[in-house]
Amino acid sequence: TARAHVMAAIQGTTTAGLVFGGEVPPYSTATESWNGSAWTTTPNSLSNAMSDGAGAGTQTAALAISGESPPMRQITEEWNGSSWTAGGTQINPRTANSASGSQTAAITFGAQPSAQNLLTEGYDGSAWSTRPAMATARYGTGGSGTATAGLAAGGNTPAPALTAATEEFT
């Protein structure tokens, strides 16, 4: 399905992937999986139509984190490989955030609005809690790694201006 501002593209291997949410328009609940040669729309979609959020995990155990629908969301949805269910409520609403980690140990960082773009939150599989803030205020970063060894790369600063900064979360 053609769409912009997808929530996340979860990469596992060259033969497994997951993409969900986005703007088609309107905001989407669609979930599609990759089998190495083709995308397949899954019969079960996100409970909330969202875009511009983050995702973490794997093709069979993923998280959809925050996003815009509008308004900005504080929700988390958990994917078990065949359907989405409600997860823990985030502390702060955000959009244009990034994430790293797994379904049971994840972090999300950077965001709009500017009041949230330094904030980092951690997820333990059921609840969100605060983590040390980012050093560079920004949104739309690339995120990778784990909840205890994550990377935030690039993005937009509140000016707005692009940054090439990379930060390590330990």
PDB file of C-alpha atoms in Angstrom:
ATOM      1  CA  THR A   1       0.000   0.000   0.000  1.00  0.00           C
ATOM      2  CA  ALA A   2       1.388   3.420  -0.892  1.00  0.00           C
ATOM      3  CA  ARG A   3       1.638   5.672   2.165  1.00  0.00           C
ATOM      4  CA  ALA A   4       3.751   8.351   3.784  1.00  0.00           C
ATOM      5  CA  HIS A   5       4.885   8.888   7.374  1.00  0.00           C
ATOM      6  CA  VAL A   6       4.709   5.206   8.337  1.00  0.00           C
ATOM      7  CA  MET A   7       4.893   4.408  12.030  1.00  0.00           C
ATOM      8  CA  ALA A   8       7.803   2.037  11.603  1.00  0.00           C
ATOM      9  CA  ALA A   9       9.434  -0.545   9.450  1.00  0.00           C
ATOM     10  CA  ILE A  10      10.612  -3.366  11.703  1.00  0.00           C
ATOM     11  CA  GLN A  11      13.547  -5.238  10.232  1.00  0.00           C
ATOM     12  CA  GLY A  12      14.395  -8.736  11.274  1.00  0.00           C
ATOM     13  CA  THR A  13      16.258 -10.312   8.383  1.00  0.00           C
ATOM     14  CA  THR A  14      16.115 -10.029   4.620  1.00  0.00           C
ATOM     15  CA  THR A  15      13.222 -12.490   4.773  1.00  0.00           C
ATOM     16  CA  ALA A  16      11.161 -10.934   7.585  1.00  0.00           C
ATOM     17  CA  GLY A  17       9.816  -7.431   8.141  1.00  0.00           C
ATOM     18  CA  LEU A  18       6.784  -5.485   9.314  1.00  0.00           C
ATOM     19  CA  VAL A  19       5.409  -2.030   8.488  1.00  0.00           C
ATOM     20  CA  PHE A  20       2.382  -0.380  10.099  1.00  0.00           C
ATOM     21  CA  GLY A  21       0.380   2.837  10.288  1.00  0.00           C
ATOM     22  CA  GLY A  22       1.076   5.903   8.179  1.00  0.00           C
ATOM     23  CA  GLU A  23      -0.800   8.448   6.108  1.00  0.00           C
ATOM     24  CA  VAL A  24      -2.472   7.172   2.997  1.00  0.00           C
ATOM     25  CA  PRO A  25      -4.453   9.672   3.568  1.00  0.00           C
ATOM     26  CA  PRO A  26      -6.279   9.430   5.911  1.00  0.00           C
ATOM     27  CA  TYR A  27      -4.288   8.028   8.826  1.00  0.00           C
ATOM     28  CA  SER A  28      -3.894   4.276   8.512  1.00  0.00           C
ATOM     29  CA  THR A  29      -4.284   1.206  10.696  1.00  0.00           C
ATOM     30  CA  ALA A  30      -2.801  -1.117   8.043  1.00  0.00           C
ATOM     31  CA  THR A  31      -0.173  -3.711   8.947  1.00  0.00           C
ATOM     32  CA  GLU A  32       1.894  -5.464   6.277  1.00  0.00           C
ATOM     33  CA  SER A  33       4.489  -8.213   6.625  1.00  0.00           C
ATOM     34  CA  TRP A  34       7.450  -9.037   4.374  1.00  0.00           C
ATOM     35  CA  ASN A  35       8.375 -12.660   3.608  1.00  0.00           C
ATOM     36  CA  GLY A  36      11.540 -11.964   1.617  1.00  0.00           C
ATOM     37  CA  SER A  37       9.877 -11.451  -1.746  1.00  0.00           C
ATOM     38  CA  ALA A  38       6.478  -9.797  -1.237  1.00  0.00           C
ATOM     39  CA  TRP A  39       4.416  -7.657   1.139  1.00  0.00           C
ATOM     40  CA  THR A  40       1.181  -9.129   2.522  1.00  0.00           C
ATOM     41  CA  THR A  41      -1.532  -7.134   4.254  1.00  0.00           C
ATOM     42  CA  THR A  42      -2.344  -8.820   7.547  1.00  0.00           C
ATOM     43  CA  PRO A  43      -6.006  -9.310   8.485  1.00  0.00           C
ATOM     44  CA  ASN A  44      -5.505  -7.570  11.840  1.00  0.00           C
ATOM     45  CA  SER A  45      -4.684  -3.864  11.917  1.00  0.00           C
ATOM     46  CA  LEU A  46      -3.629  -1.327  14.533  1.00  0.00           C
ATOM     47  CA  SER A  47      -6.459  -0.412  16.903  1.00  0.00           C
ATOM     48  CA  ASN A  48      -5.646   3.295  16.387  1.00  0.00           C
ATOM     49  CA  ALA A  49      -4.966   4.953  13.049  1.00  0.00           C
ATOM     50  CA  MET A  50      -1.606   6.737  13.449  1.00  0.00           C
ATOM     51  CA  SER A  51       1.416   8.080  11.605  1.00  0.00           C
ATOM     52  CA  ASP A  52       4.777   9.622  12.469  1.00  0.00           C
ATOM     53  CA  GLY A  53       5.392   7.429  15.507  1.00  0.00           C
ATOM     54  CA  ALA A  54       8.010   4.826  16.290  1.00  0.00           C
ATOM     55  CA  GLY A  55       8.319   1.083  16.362  1.00  0.00           C
ATOM     56  CA  ALA A  56      10.571  -1.465  18.025  1.00  0.00           C
ATOM     57  CA  GLY A  57      10.891  -5.224  18.177  1.00  0.00           C
ATOM     58  CA  THR A  58      10.623  -7.953  15.559  1.00  0.00           C
ATOM     59  CA  GLN A  59       8.178  -9.201  12.946  1.00  0.00           C
ATOM     60  CA  THR A  60       6.524 -11.448  15.555  1.00  0.00           C
ATOM     61  CA  ALA A  61       6.835  -9.216  18.653  1.00  0.00           C
ATOM     62  CA  ALA A  62       6.654  -5.505  17.799  1.00  0.00           C
ATOM     63  CA  LEU A  63       5.633  -2.223  19.424  1.00  0.00           C
ATOM     64  CA  ALA A  64       3.823   0.728  17.821  1.00  0.00           C
ATOM     65  CA  ILE A  65       4.780   3.745  19.938  1.00  0.00           C
ATOM     66  CA  SER A  66       2.967   7.107  20.043  1.00  0.00           C
ATOM     67  CA  GLY A  67       2.284   8.946  16.851  1.00  0.00           C
ATOM     68  CA  GLU A  68      -0.139  11.414  15.404  1.00  0.00           C
ATOM     69  CA  SER A  69      -3.687  10.909  14.334  1.00  0.00           C
ATOM     70  CA  PRO A  70      -4.282  13.919  15.333  1.00  0.00           C
ATOM     71  CA  PRO A  71      -3.816  14.698  18.156  1.00  0.00           C
ATOM     72  CA  MET A  72      -0.450  13.351  19.292  1.00  0.00           C
ATOM     73  CA  ARG A  73      -0.817  10.060  21.113  1.00  0.00           C
ATOM     74  CA  GLN A  74       0.555   8.491  24.279  1.00  0.00           C
ATOM     75  CA  ILE A  75      -0.434   4.975  23.314  1.00  0.00           C
ATOM     76  CA  THR A  76       1.474   1.771  22.774  1.00  0.00           C
ATOM     77  CA  GLU A  77       0.204  -1.215  20.833  1.00  0.00           C
ATOM     78  CA  GLU A  78       1.823  -4.662  20.974  1.00  0.00           C
ATOM     79  CA  TRP A  79       1.974  -7.062  17.995  1.00  0.00           C
ATOM     80  CA  ASN A  80       2.205 -10.809  18.668  1.00  0.00           C
ATOM     81  CA  GLY A  81       2.762 -11.891  15.079  1.00  0.00           C
ATOM     82  CA  SER A  82      -0.938 -11.963  14.197  1.00  0.00           C
ATOM     83  CA  SER A  83      -2.791  -9.204  16.072  1.00  0.00           C
ATOM     84  CA  TRP A  84      -2.388  -5.910  17.959  1.00  0.00           C
ATOM     85  CA  THR A  85      -3.380  -5.356  21.610  1.00  0.00           C
ATOM     86  CA  ALA A  86      -3.149  -2.345  23.915  1.00  0.00           C
ATOM     87  CA  GLY A  87       0.133  -1.793  25.734  1.00  0.00           C
ATOM     88  CA  GLY A  88       1.161   0.719  28.400  1.00  0.00           C
ATOM     89  CA  THR A  89       0.345   4.425  28.197  1.00  0.00           C
ATOM     90  CA  GLN A  90       3.342   6.675  27.639  1.00  0.00           C
ATOM     91  CA  ILE A  91       4.158   9.509  30.019  1.00  0.00           C
ATOM     92  CA  ASN A  92       4.311  12.213  27.315  1.00  0.00           C
ATOM     93  CA  PRO A  93       2.412  12.606  24.037  1.00  0.00           C
ATOM     94  CA  ARG A  94       4.780  12.763  21.094  1.00  0.00           C
ATOM     95  CA  THR A  95       5.143  12.458  17.368  1.00  0.00           C
ATOM     96  CA  ALA A  96       8.191  12.155  15.083  1.00  0.00           C
ATOM     97  CA  ASN A  97       9.862  10.049  17.783  1.00  0.00           C
ATOM     98  CA  SER A  98      12.241   7.123  17.310  1.00  0.00           C
ATOM     99  CA  ALA A  99      12.791   3.906  19.225  1.00  0.00           C
ATOM    100  CA  SER A 100      15.087   0.963  19.788  1.00  0.00           C
ATOM    101  CA  GLY A 101      14.821  -2.326  21.614  1.00  0.00           C
ATOM    102  CA  SER A 102      12.349  -5.165  21.921  1.00  0.00           C
ATOM    103  CA  GLN A 103       8.708  -5.552  22.894  1.00  0.00           C
ATOM    104  CA  THR A 104       9.676  -6.136  26.537  1.00  0.00           C
ATOM    105  CA  ALA A 105      12.630  -3.730  26.777  1.00  0.00           C
ATOM    106  CA  ALA A 106      12.424  -0.616  24.586  1.00  0.00           C
ATOM    107  CA  ILE A 107      13.217   3.093  24.653  1.00  0.00           C
ATOM    108  CA  THR A 108      11.675   5.953  22.694  1.00  0.00           C
ATOM    109  CA  PHE A 109      13.434   9.278  22.255  1.00  0.00           C
ATOM    110  CA  GLY A 110      13.266  12.593  20.461  1.00  0.00           C
ATOM    111  CA  ALA A 111       9.915  14.042  19.432  1.00  0.00           C
ATOM    112  CA  GLN A 112       7.721  16.939  18.619  1.00  0.00           C
ATOM    113  CA  PRO A 113       6.528  19.161  20.303  1.00  0.00           C
ATOM    114  CA  SER A 114       9.753  20.821  21.411  1.00  0.00           C
ATOM    115  CA  ALA A 115       8.852  20.269  25.083  1.00  0.00           C
ATOM    116  CA  GLN A 116       9.337  16.515  24.489  1.00  0.00           C
ATOM    117  CA  ASN A 117      12.289  16.432  22.085  1.00  0.00           C
ATOM    118  CA  LEU A 118      14.924  15.798  24.770  1.00  0.00           C
ATOM    119  CA  LEU A 119      12.876  13.241  26.696  1.00  0.00           C
ATOM    120  CA  THR A 120      13.596   9.522  26.728  1.00  0.00           C
ATOM    121  CA  GLU A 121      11.159   6.927  28.065  1.00  0.00           C
ATOM    122  CA  GLY A 122      11.713   3.217  28.666  1.00  0.00           C
ATOM    123  CA  TYR A 123       9.211   0.352  28.343  1.00  0.00           C
ATOM    124  CA  ASP A 124       9.424  -2.926  30.268  1.00  0.00           C
ATOM    125  CA  GLY A 125       6.637  -4.764  28.469  1.00  0.00           C
ATOM    126  CA  SER A 126       3.856  -3.228  30.553  1.00  0.00           C
ATOM    127  CA  ALA A 127       4.694   0.311  31.733  1.00  0.00           C
ATOM    128  CA  TRP A 128       6.697   3.359  30.633  1.00  0.00           C
ATOM    129  CA  SER A 129       9.161   5.202  32.901  1.00  0.00           C
ATOM    130  CA  THR A 130      11.584   8.092  32.472  1.00  0.00           C
ATOM    131  CA  ARG A 131      15.170   7.635  31.290  1.00  0.00           C
ATOM    132  CA  PRO A 132      18.077  10.099  30.970  1.00  0.00           C
ATOM    133  CA  ALA A 133      17.390  12.880  28.458  1.00  0.00           C
ATOM    134  CA  MET A 134      19.065  13.238  25.087  1.00  0.00           C
ATOM    135  CA  ALA A 135      21.909  15.745  24.822  1.00  0.00           C
ATOM    136  CA  THR A 136      20.689  17.224  21.510  1.00  0.00           C
ATOM    137  CA  ALA A 137      17.052  18.343  21.227  1.00  0.00           C
ATOM    138  CA  ARG A 138      15.630  16.863  18.016  1.00  0.00           C
ATOM    139  CA  TYR A 139      12.946  14.858  16.274  1.00  0.00           C
ATOM    140  CA  GLY A 140      12.750  12.536  13.281  1.00  0.00           C
ATOM    141  CA  THR A 141      15.951  10.698  14.168  1.00  0.00           C
ATOM    142  CA  GLY A 142      16.949   7.243  13.066  1.00  0.00           C
ATOM    143  CA  GLY A 143      16.908   4.804  15.959  1.00  0.00           C
ATOM    144  CA  SER A 144      18.529   1.394  16.359  1.00  0.00           C
ATOM    145  CA  GLY A 145      19.960  -0.946  18.943  1.00  0.00           C
ATOM    146  CA  THR A 146      18.560  -2.106  22.249  1.00  0.00           C
ATOM    147  CA  ALA A 147      17.008  -0.442  25.292  1.00  0.00           C
ATOM    148  CA  THR A 148      20.417  -0.418  27.008  1.00  0.00           C
ATOM    149  CA  ALA A 149      22.647   0.244  23.982  1.00  0.00           C
ATOM    150  CA  GLY A 150      20.688   2.421  21.555  1.00  0.00           C
ATOM    151  CA  LEU A 151      21.631   4.911  18.868  1.00  0.00           C
ATOM    152  CA  ALA A 152      19.918   8.130  17.788  1.00  0.00           C
ATOM    153  CA  ALA A 153      21.237   9.389  14.456  1.00  0.00           C
ATOM    154  CA  GLY A 154      20.515  12.593  12.558  1.00  0.00           C
ATOM    155  CA  GLY A 155      17.146  14.318  12.664  1.00  0.00           C
ATOM    156  CA  ASN A 156      15.808  17.842  12.879  1.00  0.00           C
ATOM    157  CA  THR A 157      16.570  20.318  15.628  1.00  0.00           C
ATOM    158  CA  PRO A 158      13.812  22.662  16.854  1.00  0.00           C
ATOM    159  CA  ALA A 159      15.134  25.540  14.700  1.00  0.00           C
ATOM    160  CA  PRO A 160      14.289  23.572  12.374  1.00  0.00           C
ATOM    161  CA  ALA A 161      17.621  22.552  11.000  1.00  0.00           C
ATOM    162  CA  LEU A 162      19.118  19.196  10.137  1.00  0.00           C
ATOM    163  CA  THR A 163      21.733  17.641  12.392  1.00  0.00           C
ATOM    164  CA  ALA A 164      24.258  14.901  11.710  1.00  0.00           C
ATOM    165  CA  ALA A 165      24.760  14.252  15.444  1.00  0.00           C
ATOM    166  CA  THR A 166      24.753  10.675  16.705  1.00  0.00           C
ATOM    167  CA  GLU A 167      24.106   9.841  20.348  1.00  0.00           C
ATOM    168  CA  GLU A 168      24.585   6.575  22.199  1.00  0.00           C
ATOM    169  CA  PHE A 169      22.145   5.574  24.917  1.00  0.00           C
ATOM    170  CA  THR A 170      23.746   3.440  27.609  1.00  0.00           C
TER     171      THR A 170
END
